[in-house]
Amino acid sequence: MTLDGTIIATGKATKTATQLVTTTLLAPYMKYNDIYTGENVVETGGTYSIILSAGEIGRDTFTHYQNAAIKAQNAGNNNTSEAVLGAGLAAVGYAYISQSTDSNILTANLGDFNTNRHFSVGIAGYNGSTYVDFPLQIHLSSAKHSLLLIILQALRSAVPFVKVL
């Protein structure tokens, strides 16, 4: 396993066709269910980028990795190098998250509710073709208008002396 060109871990060769990649995320700010675990089944021999995205993601992160891949390619790095393929896979993963975030926001606006993405964890991979798999995507939604607020506003308009704090 390499990170930014540095080998950080080595493993033993396996004869199985697939491997299970388990990611666990601790979100200490959440009151309940603060440990999240996701599983990805990947084919051995492929190239993978493990993606962690916290909060709302726009196109900036995607563009960063896209530009990094182009820069590495222009510098003469091989297309299968971590600098090119790794950054390219990261760009694919963050493009997916960006589109997923935009889709959630569009749906929330159409449905008149709020949505907030907390995090996404998954894999963008290449093993003959490119794919994404994000088993952990946590976002919460809530009504833009609470029932209590609607009732208080209705009372206020019906009875002028009711004061809403």
PDB file of C-alpha atoms in Angstrom:
ATOM      1  CA  MET A   1       0.000   0.000   0.000  1.00  0.00           C
ATOM      2  CA  THR A   2       1.392   3.393  -0.940  1.00  0.00           C
ATOM      3  CA  LEU A   3       0.434   6.870   0.179  1.00  0.00           C
ATOM      4  CA  ASP A   4       1.721   9.786  -1.861  1.00  0.00           C
ATOM      5  CA  GLY A   5       4.424   7.551  -3.343  1.00  0.00           C
ATOM      6  CA  THR A   6       5.613   6.176  -0.003  1.00  0.00           C
ATOM      7  CA  ILE A   7       5.122   2.505   0.852  1.00  0.00           C
ATOM      8  CA  ILE A   8       3.261   2.446   4.168  1.00  0.00           C
ATOM      9  CA  ALA A   9       2.318  -1.232   4.339  1.00  0.00           C
ATOM     10  CA  THR A  10       3.032  -4.507   2.600  1.00  0.00           C
ATOM     11  CA  GLY A  11       1.017  -7.681   2.573  1.00  0.00           C
ATOM     12  CA  LYS A  12       1.156 -11.268   1.473  1.00  0.00           C
ATOM     13  CA  ALA A  13       0.055 -12.336  -1.981  1.00  0.00           C
ATOM     14  CA  THR A  14      -3.328 -13.997  -1.981  1.00  0.00           C
ATOM     15  CA  LYS A  15      -4.795 -16.642  -4.251  1.00  0.00           C
ATOM     16  CA  THR A  16      -8.401 -15.578  -3.715  1.00  0.00           C
ATOM     17  CA  ALA A  17     -10.225 -13.715  -6.468  1.00  0.00           C
ATOM     18  CA  THR A  18     -11.618 -11.085  -4.093  1.00  0.00           C
ATOM     19  CA  GLN A  19     -10.718  -9.388  -0.845  1.00  0.00           C
ATOM     20  CA  LEU A  20     -12.872  -7.700   1.757  1.00  0.00           C
ATOM     21  CA  VAL A  21     -11.916  -4.124   2.623  1.00  0.00           C
ATOM     22  CA  THR A  22     -13.493  -2.955   5.873  1.00  0.00           C
ATOM     23  CA  THR A  23     -13.522   0.720   6.818  1.00  0.00           C
ATOM     24  CA  THR A  24     -14.565   1.937  10.246  1.00  0.00           C
ATOM     25  CA  LEU A  25     -15.245   5.550  11.125  1.00  0.00           C
ATOM     26  CA  LEU A  26     -15.696   6.990  14.595  1.00  0.00           C
ATOM     27  CA  ALA A  27     -17.858  10.128  14.608  1.00  0.00           C
ATOM     28  CA  PRO A  28     -17.578  11.332  18.222  1.00  0.00           C
ATOM     29  CA  TYR A  29     -19.786  14.368  17.693  1.00  0.00           C
ATOM     30  CA  MET A  30     -22.900  12.288  17.072  1.00  0.00           C
ATOM     31  CA  LYS A  31     -24.931  11.272  20.120  1.00  0.00           C
ATOM     32  CA  TYR A  32     -25.903   7.772  18.996  1.00  0.00           C
ATOM     33  CA  ASN A  33     -24.452   5.171  16.633  1.00  0.00           C
ATOM     34  CA  ASP A  34     -21.134   6.961  16.485  1.00  0.00           C
ATOM     35  CA  ILE A  35     -19.157   4.019  15.057  1.00  0.00           C
ATOM     36  CA  TYR A  36     -19.852   3.265  11.402  1.00  0.00           C
ATOM     37  CA  THR A  37     -18.445   0.317   9.464  1.00  0.00           C
ATOM     38  CA  GLY A  38     -18.617  -0.295   5.740  1.00  0.00           C
ATOM     39  CA  GLU A  39     -17.431  -3.191   3.620  1.00  0.00           C
ATOM     40  CA  ASN A  40     -16.226  -3.284   0.039  1.00  0.00           C
ATOM     41  CA  VAL A  41     -15.482  -6.476  -1.881  1.00  0.00           C
ATOM     42  CA  VAL A  42     -12.688  -5.804  -4.356  1.00  0.00           C
ATOM     43  CA  GLU A  43     -11.021  -8.007  -6.948  1.00  0.00           C
ATOM     44  CA  THR A  44      -7.387  -8.811  -6.241  1.00  0.00           C
ATOM     45  CA  GLY A  45      -4.856  -7.248  -8.564  1.00  0.00           C
ATOM     46  CA  GLY A  46      -6.758  -3.995  -9.017  1.00  0.00           C
ATOM     47  CA  THR A  47      -5.923  -0.446  -8.041  1.00  0.00           C
ATOM     48  CA  TYR A  48      -8.048   1.322  -5.451  1.00  0.00           C
ATOM     49  CA  SER A  49      -8.341   4.689  -3.795  1.00  0.00           C
ATOM     50  CA  ILE A  50      -9.991   4.728  -0.378  1.00  0.00           C
ATOM     51  CA  ILE A  51     -12.021   7.928  -0.141  1.00  0.00           C
ATOM     52  CA  LEU A  52     -13.092   9.772   3.013  1.00  0.00           C
ATOM     53  CA  SER A  53     -15.156  12.888   2.562  1.00  0.00           C
ATOM     54  CA  ALA A  54     -16.360  14.953   5.507  1.00  0.00           C
ATOM     55  CA  GLY A  55     -19.196  17.440   5.119  1.00  0.00           C
ATOM     56  CA  GLU A  56     -20.585  18.909   1.923  1.00  0.00           C
ATOM     57  CA  ILE A  57     -18.399  18.419  -1.131  1.00  0.00           C
ATOM     58  CA  GLY A  58     -18.529  20.585  -4.215  1.00  0.00           C
ATOM     59  CA  ARG A  59     -16.401  20.358  -7.332  1.00  0.00           C
ATOM     60  CA  ASP A  60     -13.244  21.838  -5.746  1.00  0.00           C
ATOM     61  CA  THR A  61     -11.927  18.541  -4.384  1.00  0.00           C
ATOM     62  CA  PHE A  62     -12.694  16.773  -7.663  1.00  0.00           C
ATOM     63  CA  THR A  63     -10.904  19.521  -9.620  1.00  0.00           C
ATOM     64  CA  HIS A  64      -7.890  19.333  -7.274  1.00  0.00           C
ATOM     65  CA  TYR A  65      -7.379  15.612  -7.941  1.00  0.00           C
ATOM     66  CA  GLN A  66      -8.151  15.961 -11.639  1.00  0.00           C
ATOM     67  CA  ASN A  67      -5.475  18.663 -11.947  1.00  0.00           C
ATOM     68  CA  ALA A  68      -3.033  16.569  -9.878  1.00  0.00           C
ATOM     69  CA  ALA A  69      -3.476  13.622 -12.275  1.00  0.00           C
ATOM     70  CA  ILE A  70      -2.965  15.857 -15.322  1.00  0.00           C
ATOM     71  CA  LYS A  71       0.112  17.488 -13.764  1.00  0.00           C
ATOM     72  CA  ALA A  72       1.623  14.086 -12.906  1.00  0.00           C
ATOM     73  CA  GLN A  73       0.942  12.810 -16.420  1.00  0.00           C
ATOM     74  CA  ASN A  74       2.509  15.917 -17.966  1.00  0.00           C
ATOM     75  CA  ALA A  75       5.560  15.398 -15.711  1.00  0.00           C
ATOM     76  CA  GLY A  76       6.132  12.033 -17.410  1.00  0.00           C
ATOM     77  CA  ASN A  77       4.688   9.685 -14.809  1.00  0.00           C
ATOM     78  CA  ASN A  78       3.343   6.381 -16.104  1.00  0.00           C
ATOM     79  CA  ASN A  79      -0.461   6.173 -16.427  1.00  0.00           C
ATOM     80  CA  THR A  80      -0.504   3.286 -13.926  1.00  0.00           C
ATOM     81  CA  SER A  81       1.572   5.174 -11.333  1.00  0.00           C
ATOM     82  CA  GLU A  82       0.022   6.245  -8.065  1.00  0.00           C
ATOM     83  CA  ALA A  83       0.542   9.874  -9.032  1.00  0.00           C
ATOM     84  CA  VAL A  84      -1.592   9.503 -12.176  1.00  0.00           C
ATOM     85  CA  LEU A  85      -3.958   6.582 -11.560  1.00  0.00           C
ATOM     86  CA  GLY A  86      -4.320   7.236  -7.816  1.00  0.00           C
ATOM     87  CA  ALA A  87      -5.180  10.897  -8.343  1.00  0.00           C
ATOM     88  CA  GLY A  88      -7.454   9.949 -11.247  1.00  0.00           C
ATOM     89  CA  LEU A  89      -9.363   7.466  -9.090  1.00  0.00           C
ATOM     90  CA  ALA A  90      -9.614  10.033  -6.303  1.00  0.00           C
ATOM     91  CA  ALA A  91     -11.073  12.465  -8.869  1.00  0.00           C
ATOM     92  CA  VAL A  92     -13.642   9.846  -9.922  1.00  0.00           C
ATOM     93  CA  GLY A  93     -14.576   9.171  -6.281  1.00  0.00           C
ATOM     94  CA  TYR A  94     -14.947  12.836  -5.396  1.00  0.00           C
ATOM     95  CA  ALA A  95     -16.907  13.504  -8.606  1.00  0.00           C
ATOM     96  CA  TYR A  96     -19.375  10.829  -7.486  1.00  0.00           C
ATOM     97  CA  ILE A  97     -19.651  12.341  -3.994  1.00  0.00           C
ATOM     98  CA  SER A  98     -20.074  15.843  -5.435  1.00  0.00           C
ATOM     99  CA  GLN A  99     -22.894  14.667  -7.710  1.00  0.00           C
ATOM    100  CA  SER A 100     -24.494  12.725  -4.865  1.00  0.00           C
ATOM    101  CA  THR A 101     -24.349  15.813  -2.638  1.00  0.00           C
ATOM    102  CA  ASP A 102     -25.887  17.991  -5.365  1.00  0.00           C
ATOM    103  CA  SER A 103     -28.625  15.398  -5.888  1.00  0.00           C
ATOM    104  CA  ASN A 104     -29.432  15.394  -2.159  1.00  0.00           C
ATOM    105  CA  ILE A 105     -29.583  19.197  -2.077  1.00  0.00           C
ATOM    106  CA  LEU A 106     -31.834  19.304  -5.159  1.00  0.00           C
ATOM    107  CA  THR A 107     -34.172  16.711  -3.654  1.00  0.00           C
ATOM    108  CA  ALA A 108     -34.245  18.579  -0.341  1.00  0.00           C
ATOM    109  CA  ASN A 109     -35.104  21.864  -2.039  1.00  0.00           C
ATOM    110  CA  LEU A 110     -37.873  20.240  -4.066  1.00  0.00           C
ATOM    111  CA  GLY A 111     -39.224  18.503  -0.956  1.00  0.00           C
ATOM    112  CA  ASP A 112     -38.923  21.630   1.221  1.00  0.00           C
ATOM    113  CA  PHE A 113     -36.605  20.086   3.807  1.00  0.00           C
ATOM    114  CA  ASN A 114     -33.012  20.566   4.949  1.00  0.00           C
ATOM    115  CA  THR A 115     -30.261  18.045   4.368  1.00  0.00           C
ATOM    116  CA  ASN A 116     -26.758  17.890   5.786  1.00  0.00           C
ATOM    117  CA  ARG A 117     -24.079  15.427   4.663  1.00  0.00           C
ATOM    118  CA  HIS A 118     -21.860  14.255   7.494  1.00  0.00           C
ATOM    119  CA  PHE A 119     -19.452  11.950   5.676  1.00  0.00           C
ATOM    120  CA  SER A 120     -18.919   9.467   2.869  1.00  0.00           C
ATOM    121  CA  VAL A 121     -16.443   6.580   2.919  1.00  0.00           C
ATOM    122  CA  GLY A 122     -15.805   4.175   0.081  1.00  0.00           C
ATOM    123  CA  ILE A 123     -13.619   3.080  -2.785  1.00  0.00           C
ATOM    124  CA  ALA A 124     -12.970   4.299  -6.289  1.00  0.00           C
ATOM    125  CA  GLY A 125     -11.295   1.451  -8.119  1.00  0.00           C
ATOM    126  CA  TYR A 126      -9.914   0.222 -11.397  1.00  0.00           C
ATOM    127  CA  ASN A 127      -9.692  -3.420 -12.428  1.00  0.00           C
ATOM    128  CA  GLY A 128     -10.214  -3.327 -16.179  1.00  0.00           C
ATOM    129  CA  SER A 129     -12.858  -0.609 -15.767  1.00  0.00           C
ATOM    130  CA  THR A 130     -13.484   2.192 -13.308  1.00  0.00           C
ATOM    131  CA  TYR A 131     -16.106   1.946 -10.576  1.00  0.00           C
ATOM    132  CA  VAL A 132     -17.153   3.480  -7.256  1.00  0.00           C
ATOM    133  CA  ASP A 133     -18.593   1.819  -4.163  1.00  0.00           C
ATOM    134  CA  PHE A 134     -19.532   3.964  -1.160  1.00  0.00           C
ATOM    135  CA  PRO A 135     -21.217   1.840   1.520  1.00  0.00           C
ATOM    136  CA  LEU A 136     -20.997   4.644   4.097  1.00  0.00           C
ATOM    137  CA  GLN A 137     -22.844   7.822   3.184  1.00  0.00           C
ATOM    138  CA  ILE A 138     -24.371   9.500   6.192  1.00  0.00           C
ATOM    139  CA  HIS A 139     -26.575  12.531   5.758  1.00  0.00           C
ATOM    140  CA  LEU A 140     -29.450  13.720   7.881  1.00  0.00           C
ATOM    141  CA  SER A 141     -32.598  15.505   6.810  1.00  0.00           C
ATOM    142  CA  SER A 142     -35.108  17.599   8.693  1.00  0.00           C
ATOM    143  CA  ALA A 143     -38.205  19.620   7.916  1.00  0.00           C
ATOM    144  CA  LYS A 144     -37.639  23.286   7.123  1.00  0.00           C
ATOM    145  CA  HIS A 145     -40.703  24.129   9.153  1.00  0.00           C
ATOM    146  CA  SER A 146     -41.460  22.414  12.421  1.00  0.00           C
ATOM    147  CA  LEU A 147     -45.092  21.662  13.223  1.00  0.00           C
ATOM    148  CA  LEU A 148     -44.866  23.743  16.414  1.00  0.00           C
ATOM    149  CA  LEU A 149     -43.627  26.774  14.489  1.00  0.00           C
ATOM    150  CA  ILE A 150     -46.425  26.390  11.930  1.00  0.00           C
ATOM    151  CA  ILE A 151     -49.040  26.192  14.719  1.00  0.00           C
ATOM    152  CA  LEU A 152     -47.585  29.238  16.495  1.00  0.00           C
ATOM    153  CA  GLN A 153     -47.549  31.229  13.267  1.00  0.00           C
ATOM    154  CA  ALA A 154     -51.157  30.228  12.580  1.00  0.00           C
ATOM    155  CA  LEU A 155     -52.161  31.286  16.101  1.00  0.00           C
ATOM    156  CA  ARG A 156     -50.293  34.549  15.756  1.00  0.00           C
ATOM    157  CA  SER A 157     -52.107  35.426  12.545  1.00  0.00           C
ATOM    158  CA  ALA A 158     -55.493  34.352  13.972  1.00  0.00           C
ATOM    159  CA  VAL A 159     -55.079  35.986  17.387  1.00  0.00           C
ATOM    160  CA  PRO A 160     -53.089  39.254  17.217  1.00  0.00           C
ATOM    161  CA  PHE A 161     -52.153  39.311  20.917  1.00  0.00           C
ATOM    162  CA  VAL A 162     -50.293  35.937  20.874  1.00  0.00           C
ATOM    163  CA  LYS A 163     -46.594  36.686  21.099  1.00  0.00           C
ATOM    164  CA  VAL A 164     -44.179  34.280  19.389  1.00  0.00           C
ATOM    165  CA  LEU A 165     -40.705  34.300  20.898  1.00  0.00           C
TER     166      LEU A 165
END
